Coordinates of C-alpha atoms in Angstrom, one line a residue:
X30 CA 129.4 53.3 -40.0
X31 CA 125.8 53.3 -41.4
X32 CA 126.1 57.0 -42.4
X33 CA 129.4 56.2 -44.1
X34 CA 127.9 53.3 -46.1
X35 CA 125.0 55.5 -47.2
X36 CA 127.5 58.2 -48.3
X37 CA 129.5 55.6 -50.4
X38 CA 126.3 54.2 -51.9
X39 CA 125.1 57.7 -52.9
X40 CA 128.4 58.5 -54.6
X41 CA 128.3 55.4 -56.7
X42 CA 124.7 56.0 -57.6
X43 CA 125.5 59.5 -58.8
X44 CA 128.6 58.3 -60.7
X45 CA 127.1 55.2 -62.2
X46 CA 126.2 56.7 -65.6
X47 CA 129.8 57.5 -66.4
X48 CA 131.6 54.5 -64.7
X49 CA 133.0 51.6 -66.7
X50 CA 134.6 48.5 -65.2
X51 CA 138.0 50.2 -64.8
X52 CA 136.8 53.5 -63.3
X53 CA 134.3 51.8 -61.0
X54 CA 137.2 49.6 -59.6
X55 CA 139.4 52.6 -59.2
X56 CA 136.7 54.7 -57.5
X57 CA 135.9 51.8 -55.1
X58 CA 139.7 51.5 -54.3
X59 CA 140.0 55.3 -53.7
X60 CA 136.9 55.4 -51.4
X61 CA 138.2 52.3 -49.4
X62 CA 141.6 53.9 -49.0
X63 CA 140.2 57.3 -47.9
X64 CA 138.0 55.6 -45.3
X65 CA 141.0 53.9 -43.7
X66 CA 140.6 50.8 -41.5
X67 CA 137.5 48.9 -42.4
X68 CA 137.1 50.9 -45.6
X69 CA 137.1 47.9 -47.9
X70 CA 134.4 46.2 -45.9
X71 CA 132.3 49.4 -45.9
X72 CA 132.5 49.8 -49.7
X73 CA 131.7 46.2 -50.3
X74 CA 128.7 46.4 -48.0
X75 CA 127.5 49.6 -49.7
X76 CA 128.1 48.7 -53.3
X77 CA 128.4 44.9 -53.6
X78 CA 131.9 45.2 -55.2
X79 CA 134.0 42.3 -54.1
X80 CA 137.1 42.9 -51.8
X81 CA 139.3 41.3 -54.5
X82 CA 138.2 43.9 -57.1
X83 CA 138.9 46.7 -54.6
X84 CA 142.3 45.2 -53.7
X85 CA 143.1 45.0 -57.5
X86 CA 141.9 48.7 -57.8
X87 CA 144.4 49.7 -55.0
X88 CA 147.2 48.0 -56.9
X89 CA 146.2 49.8 -60.1
X90 CA 146.1 53.1 -58.2
X91 CA 149.6 52.6 -56.9
X92 CA 150.9 51.7 -60.4
X93 CA 149.2 54.8 -61.9
X94 CA 150.8 57.1 -59.3
X95 CA 154.2 55.4 -59.9
X96 CA 153.9 55.3 -63.7
X97 CA 151.9 58.2 -65.2
X98 CA 152.1 56.6 -68.7
X99 CA 150.7 53.3 -67.5
X100 CA 148.4 51.6 -70.0
X101 CA 145.9 51.3 -67.1
X102 CA 144.9 54.8 -67.9
X103 CA 143.5 53.8 -71.3
X104 CA 142.8 50.1 -71.0
X105 CA 139.2 49.2 -70.4
X106 CA 137.8 45.7 -70.0
X107 CA 135.0 45.0 -72.6
X108 CA 131.5 44.8 -71.2
X109 CA 130.9 41.4 -69.7
X110 CA 134.6 40.6 -69.6
X111 CA 136.4 39.2 -66.6
X112 CA 135.8 36.2 -64.4
X113 CA 132.2 35.5 -63.7
X114 CA 130.9 35.7 -60.1
X115 CA 130.4 32.5 -58.3
X116 CA 126.6 33.1 -58.2
X117 CA 126.5 32.7 -62.0
X118 CA 127.9 29.2 -61.7
X119 CA 126.0 28.4 -58.5
X120 CA 122.8 30.5 -58.4
X121 CA 121.5 28.7 -55.2
X122 CA 124.6 29.4 -53.2
X123 CA 123.3 32.6 -51.5
X124 CA 120.1 30.8 -50.4
X125 CA 122.0 27.9 -49.0
X126 CA 124.3 30.2 -47.1
X127 CA 121.4 32.1 -45.5
X128 CA 119.8 28.9 -44.5
X129 CA 122.9 28.1 -42.4
X130 CA 123.1 31.6 -40.9
X131 CA 119.4 31.8 -39.9
X132 CA 118.2 28.2 -39.8
X133 CA 114.9 28.9 -37.9
X134 CA 113.8 31.7 -40.2
X135 CA 115.1 30.4 -43.6
X136 CA 113.2 27.1 -43.6
X137 CA 115.9 24.8 -42.5
X138 CA 115.3 24.1 -38.8
X139 CA 117.5 21.0 -39.0
X140 CA 120.6 23.0 -40.0
X141 CA 123.9 21.4 -38.8
X142 CA 125.0 24.8 -37.5
X143 CA 121.9 25.7 -35.5
X144 CA 123.6 25.0 -32.2
X145 CA 127.2 25.7 -33.0
X146 CA 129.6 28.5 -34.1
X147 CA 129.1 30.0 -37.5
X148 CA 132.7 30.9 -38.5
X149 CA 133.7 31.4 -42.1
X150 CA 135.5 28.1 -42.1
X151 CA 132.6 26.1 -40.7
X152 CA 130.2 27.8 -43.1
X153 CA 132.5 26.9 -46.0
X154 CA 132.8 23.3 -44.9
X155 CA 129.0 22.9 -44.5
X156 CA 128.4 24.5 -47.9
X157 CA 130.9 22.2 -49.6
X158 CA 129.2 19.2 -47.9
X159 CA 125.9 20.3 -49.5
X160 CA 127.6 20.4 -53.0
X161 CA 128.5 24.2 -53.1
X162 CA 132.3 24.3 -53.5
X163 CA 133.3 27.7 -52.0
X164 CA 136.2 29.0 -49.9
X165 CA 135.8 30.9 -46.7
X166 CA 137.1 34.2 -48.3
X167 CA 134.2 34.1 -50.8
X168 CA 131.8 33.2 -48.0
X169 CA 132.8 36.3 -46.2
X170 CA 132.3 38.5 -49.3
X171 CA 128.9 36.9 -49.9
X172 CA 127.8 37.6 -46.3
X173 CA 128.8 41.3 -46.6
X174 CA 126.9 41.5 -49.9
X175 CA 123.9 40.0 -48.3
X176 CA 123.9 42.5 -45.5
X177 CA 125.5 40.4 -42.7
X178 CA 128.3 41.5 -40.3
X179 CA 130.0 40.2 -37.2
X180 CA 127.9 41.2 -34.2
X181 CA 128.0 40.6 -30.5
X182 CA 124.9 40.2 -28.2
X183 CA 123.1 43.4 -27.4
X184 CA 121.7 44.0 -24.0
X185 CA 118.2 45.4 -24.8
X186 CA 115.7 43.1 -23.1
X187 CA 115.0 44.5 -19.7
X188 CA 112.5 41.9 -18.8
X189 CA 109.0 42.6 -17.5
X190 CA 108.7 46.2 -16.5
X191 CA 107.0 47.3 -13.3
X192 CA 103.8 49.3 -14.1
X193 CA 105.0 52.1 -11.7
X194 CA 108.5 52.3 -13.1
X195 CA 108.2 55.6 -14.8
X196 CA 106.3 57.2 -12.0
X197 CA 109.0 56.1 -9.5
X198 CA 111.6 57.8 -11.8
X199 CA 109.5 61.0 -11.7
X200 CA 109.2 60.7 -7.9
X201 CA 113.0 60.4 -7.5
X202 CA 113.5 63.4 -9.9
X203 CA 111.0 65.6 -8.0
X204 CA 112.5 64.7 -4.6
X205 CA 116.1 65.3 -5.8
X206 CA 115.3 68.7 -7.1
X207 CA 113.4 69.7 -4.0
X208 CA 116.3 68.6 -1.8
X209 CA 118.8 70.4 -3.9
X210 CA 116.7 73.6 -3.8
X211 CA 116.7 73.3 0.0
X212 CA 120.5 72.9 0.0
X213 CA 120.3 69.4 1.4
X214 CA 122.6 66.6 0.2
X215 CA 121.5 64.0 -2.4
X216 CA 123.5 60.9 -2.9
X217 CA 123.4 57.9 -5.2
X218 CA 124.7 54.7 -3.6
X219 CA 125.6 51.2 -4.7
X220 CA 128.2 48.4 -4.7
X221 CA 130.4 48.1 -7.7
X222 CA 131.3 44.7 -9.0
X223 CA 133.7 42.7 -6.8
X224 CA 137.2 42.6 -8.2
X225 CA 139.9 39.9 -7.8
X226 CA 143.0 41.3 -6.1
X227 CA 146.2 39.9 -7.4
X228 CA 148.1 39.5 -10.7
X229 CA 144.9 38.8 -12.7
X230 CA 143.9 40.0 -16.1
X231 CA 141.8 43.1 -16.2
X232 CA 139.6 43.9 -19.2
X233 CA 140.7 46.6 -21.6
X234 CA 143.9 47.8 -23.1
X235 CA 146.4 50.6 -22.4
X236 CA 149.4 52.0 -24.3
X237 CA 152.7 50.2 -23.6
X238 CA 156.0 49.6 -25.5
X239 CA 155.5 47.2 -28.3
X240 CA 155.9 43.6 -27.3
X241 CA 155.9 44.4 -23.6
X242 CA 152.4 43.6 -22.2
X243 CA 151.9 43.3 -18.5
X244 CA 152.3 39.6 -17.5
X245 CA 149.4 38.2 -15.5
X246 CA 148.2 34.8 -14.3
X247 CA 147.0 32.3 -16.9
X248 CA 144.0 31.3 -14.7
X249 CA 141.8 33.6 -12.6
X250 CA 141.7 31.4 -9.5
X251 CA 141.1 33.6 -6.4
X252 CA 143.9 33.8 -3.9
X253 CA 142.4 32.7 -0.6
X254 CA 145.0 34.8 1.3
X255 CA 144.1 38.0 -0.6
X256 CA 140.4 37.7 -1.6
X257 CA 138.3 40.2 -3.4
X258 CA 137.9 44.0 -3.2
X259 CA 134.3 45.2 -2.6
X260 CA 134.0 48.8 -3.6
X261 CA 130.9 50.6 -2.2
X262 CA 130.3 54.0 -3.8
X263 CA 128.6 57.1 -2.6
X264 CA 128.1 59.7 -5.3
X265 CA 127.1 63.3 -4.4
X266 CA 124.8 64.2 -7.3
X267 CA 124.9 68.0 -6.7
X268 CA 128.7 68.4 -6.2
X269 CA 129.8 65.7 -8.7
X270 CA 132.0 64.2 -6.0
X271 CA 132.3 60.6 -4.8
X272 CA 133.5 58.5 -2.0
X273 CA 134.4 54.8 -2.4
X274 CA 134.8 52.5 0.6
X275 CA 136.8 49.5 -0.5
X276 CA 135.9 46.5 1.7
X277 CA 137.8 43.2 2.1
X278 CA 135.0 40.9 3.4
X279 CA 131.2 40.7 2.7
X280 CA 128.9 43.1 1.0
X281 CA 126.2 43.4 3.6
X282 CA 123.6 46.0 4.8
X283 CA 126.0 46.8 7.6
X284 CA 128.9 47.4 5.2
X285 CA 126.7 49.6 3.0
X286 CA 125.6 51.9 5.8
X287 CA 129.2 51.9 7.2
X288 CA 130.3 53.2 3.8
X289 CA 127.7 56.0 3.9
X290 CA 128.6 56.8 7.4
X291 CA 132.3 57.0 6.4
X292 CA 131.3 59.4 3.5
X293 CA 129.4 61.6 5.9
X294 CA 132.2 61.7 8.5
X295 CA 135.0 62.5 5.9
X296 CA 133.2 64.5 3.2
X297 CA 129.5 65.0 3.6
X298 CA 129.5 66.8 7.0
X299 CA 132.1 69.4 5.8
X300 CA 130.3 70.0 2.5
X301 CA 126.9 70.3 4.1
X302 CA 127.5 71.8 7.6
X303 CA 123.8 72.9 8.0
X304 CA 122.2 69.8 6.7
X305 CA 119.2 68.4 8.5
X306 CA 118.1 65.8 5.9
X307 CA 119.9 63.4 3.6
X308 CA 118.3 61.9 0.5
X309 CA 119.6 58.5 -0.6
X310 CA 118.8 56.8 -4.0
X311 CA 119.7 53.1 -4.0
X312 CA 119.0 50.0 -6.1
X313 CA 116.1 47.7 -5.3
X314 CA 118.3 44.7 -4.3
X315 CA 121.6 43.8 -2.8
X316 CA 123.1 45.1 0.4
X317 CA 121.0 48.3 0.1
X318 CA 117.9 46.6 -1.1
X319 CA 114.4 47.6 -0.2
X320 CA 113.7 44.3 1.6
X321 CA 117.0 44.2 3.4
X322 CA 116.2 44.5 7.2
X323 CA 119.8 44.9 8.3
X324 CA 120.1 47.9 5.9
X325 CA 117.2 49.6 7.5
X326 CA 118.3 48.9 11.1
X327 CA 121.7 50.3 10.3
X328 CA 120.2 53.4 8.7
X329 CA 118.1 54.0 11.8
X330 CA 121.3 53.9 13.9
X331 CA 123.0 56.3 11.5
X332 CA 120.0 58.7 11.8
X333 CA 120.1 58.4 15.6
X334 CA 123.8 59.1 15.8
X335 CA 123.9 62.1 13.3
X336 CA 120.5 63.6 14.0
X337 CA 119.8 63.6 10.3
X338 CA 116.4 62.7 8.8
X339 CA 117.1 60.1 6.2
X340 CA 114.9 59.8 3.1
X341 CA 115.4 56.7 0.9
X342 CA 114.2 56.0 -2.6
X343 CA 114.9 52.8 -4.4
X344 CA 115.2 52.3 -8.2
X345 CA 112.4 50.1 -9.6
X346 CA 113.4 46.5 -10.1
X347 CA 115.5 45.8 -13.2
X348 CA 116.7 49.4 -13.6
X349 CA 119.9 49.5 -11.6
X350 CA 121.9 50.8 -14.7
X351 CA 119.8 54.0 -14.5
X352 CA 121.1 54.8 -11.1
X353 CA 123.4 57.9 -11.5
X354 CA 126.3 56.3 -9.7
X355 CA 126.6 53.6 -12.4
X356 CA 127.3 55.9 -15.3
X357 CA 128.8 58.9 -13.5
X358 CA 131.3 57.0 -11.2
X359 CA 131.5 53.3 -11.8
X360 CA 132.0 53.5 -15.5
X361 CA 134.7 56.1 -15.0
X362 CA 136.5 53.9 -12.6
X363 CA 136.4 50.9 -15.0
X364 CA 137.8 53.2 -17.8
X365 CA 140.6 54.4 -15.5
X366 CA 141.9 51.0 -14.5
X367 CA 141.3 49.2 -17.8
X368 CA 144.2 46.9 -18.7
X369 CA 145.8 47.3 -15.2
X370 CA 146.0 44.3 -12.9
X371 CA 144.7 45.1 -9.5
X372 CA 147.6 43.5 -7.7
X373 CA 147.0 44.9 -4.2
X374 CA 144.3 46.6 -2.2
X375 CA 146.5 49.7 -2.2
X376 CA 146.4 49.6 -6.0
X377 CA 142.6 49.4 -6.0
X378 CA 142.3 52.4 -3.6
X379 CA 144.8 54.5 -5.6
X380 CA 143.3 53.8 -9.0
X381 CA 139.8 54.6 -7.7
X382 CA 141.1 57.8 -6.0
X383 CA 142.8 58.9 -9.2
X384 CA 139.6 58.6 -11.3
X385 CA 138.5 61.9 -13.0
X386 CA 136.2 62.9 -15.8
X387 CA 135.8 65.9 -18.1
X388 CA 132.9 67.1 -16.0
X389 CA 135.3 67.5 -13.0
X390 CA 134.5 64.4 -11.0
X391 CA 136.6 64.1 -7.8
X392 CA 136.8 60.8 -6.0
X393 CA 138.1 59.9 -2.6
X394 CA 138.7 56.3 -1.7
X395 CA 139.7 54.4 1.5
X396 CA 140.3 50.8 2.5
X397 CA 137.9 49.3 5.1
X398 CA 139.8 46.6 7.1
X399 CA 136.8 45.5 9.1
X400 CA 135.1 42.2 8.8
X401 CA 131.3 42.1 8.1
X402 CA 129.5 38.9 8.8
X403 CA 127.1 37.4 6.3
X404 CA 123.7 36.0 7.2
X405 CA 122.9 38.2 10.2
X406 CA 119.2 37.8 11.0
X407 CA 117.3 40.8 12.3
X408 CA 114.6 39.9 14.9
X409 CA 111.1 41.1 13.9
X410 CA 110.7 43.0 17.2
X411 CA 113.7 45.1 16.2
X412 CA 112.3 46.1 12.9
X413 CA 109.0 47.0 14.6
X414 CA 110.8 49.6 16.7
X415 CA 112.2 51.4 13.7
X416 CA 111.1 55.1 13.4
X417 CA 110.3 54.5 9.7
X418 CA 107.6 56.5 7.9
X419 CA 106.5 55.1 4.5
X420 CA 105.5 57.3 1.6
X421 CA 102.0 57.2 0.3
X422 CA 103.3 56.2 -3.1
X423 CA 105.0 52.8 -2.9
X424 CA 106.1 52.8 0.7
X425 CA 108.2 49.8 0.0
X426 CA 110.4 51.9 -2.3
X427 CA 110.1 55.3 -0.6
X428 CA 110.5 55.8 3.2
X429 CA 112.0 58.0 5.9
X430 CA 113.9 57.5 9.1
X431 CA 113.6 60.1 11.9
X432 CA 116.2 60.2 14.7
X433 CA 115.0 58.5 17.8
X434 CA 116.5 58.2 21.3

């Protein structure tokens, strides 16, 4: 959009020496029409030409096409003609409007709209109360001319970054490449957001016959008899394959390792028949967190049973979205089931299993009927018996489990 506005602005700057009131209006209308949806707003923002003038230009264009001998081809408004802009009659209007939009930076910290919505109607009402009689349509045109637009919150603030964040990223990258060169499996693991199971609304839209949307519940109150789906994902970085274990109870360390064990039993062992080691990349918190004792106890049991040496690395705190499973698997799942109510657990499993991407991602999903108890406390003497070996760099984030009898 920014590139489009710059292009429109450049065209008008180049044409300005030969444009009069009529040709400027027609050019603006032609540009807005060619841009399609949002074209009028883009031209207004780039040139300052009001949307009413552009709309009038579009009507003129239609008349010219329909009537080639139309007087519009020769009639030109005299310089300075036409209705004067509202700023001519109310020169302080723009300043008053900006004080309502940004009260803390425009010198009006007591603005009545500081703590409430700033809709066009509310802005128009507050301006009128201050003696500036203006409708909401003109308020919208003024905002565009002043460089404002409707915007949502942007997630950019990550919070305080750990000083070793980048070095941990480099460590994970080095270990991943080393394991891949050795032909050993590398997996990214995490739990996807829990999903309500039932006739509930699901974000997103999909193509359907006009006027026939899927009917869902008005309120998203969980059904106690159904509950939530807990999808735990295992993403094979090398093979671009994934396994998702859909749980029906709690997201615990036991459930996390059970999901990894299910991946190994159904997929990993066949894909890597000669594997001796397994490298896992997980988030810093949650069921697979670096401080989760149950997670570590279950990993030791997994190592003992399979004979694999398990190497674990955790993403630094606050960087879960950087984990490959997030943007290579979970985002694809969300796109695949957008707009579809997750009415049953079978629907959840089938939608996950049908997820694909242009890169060739293949996903296998299964339902885990077992119940995993919350709040299991691991005795300290049990953790002391773990065959865990911490890495010299951030042993709390990087460690290994060796099989033990």
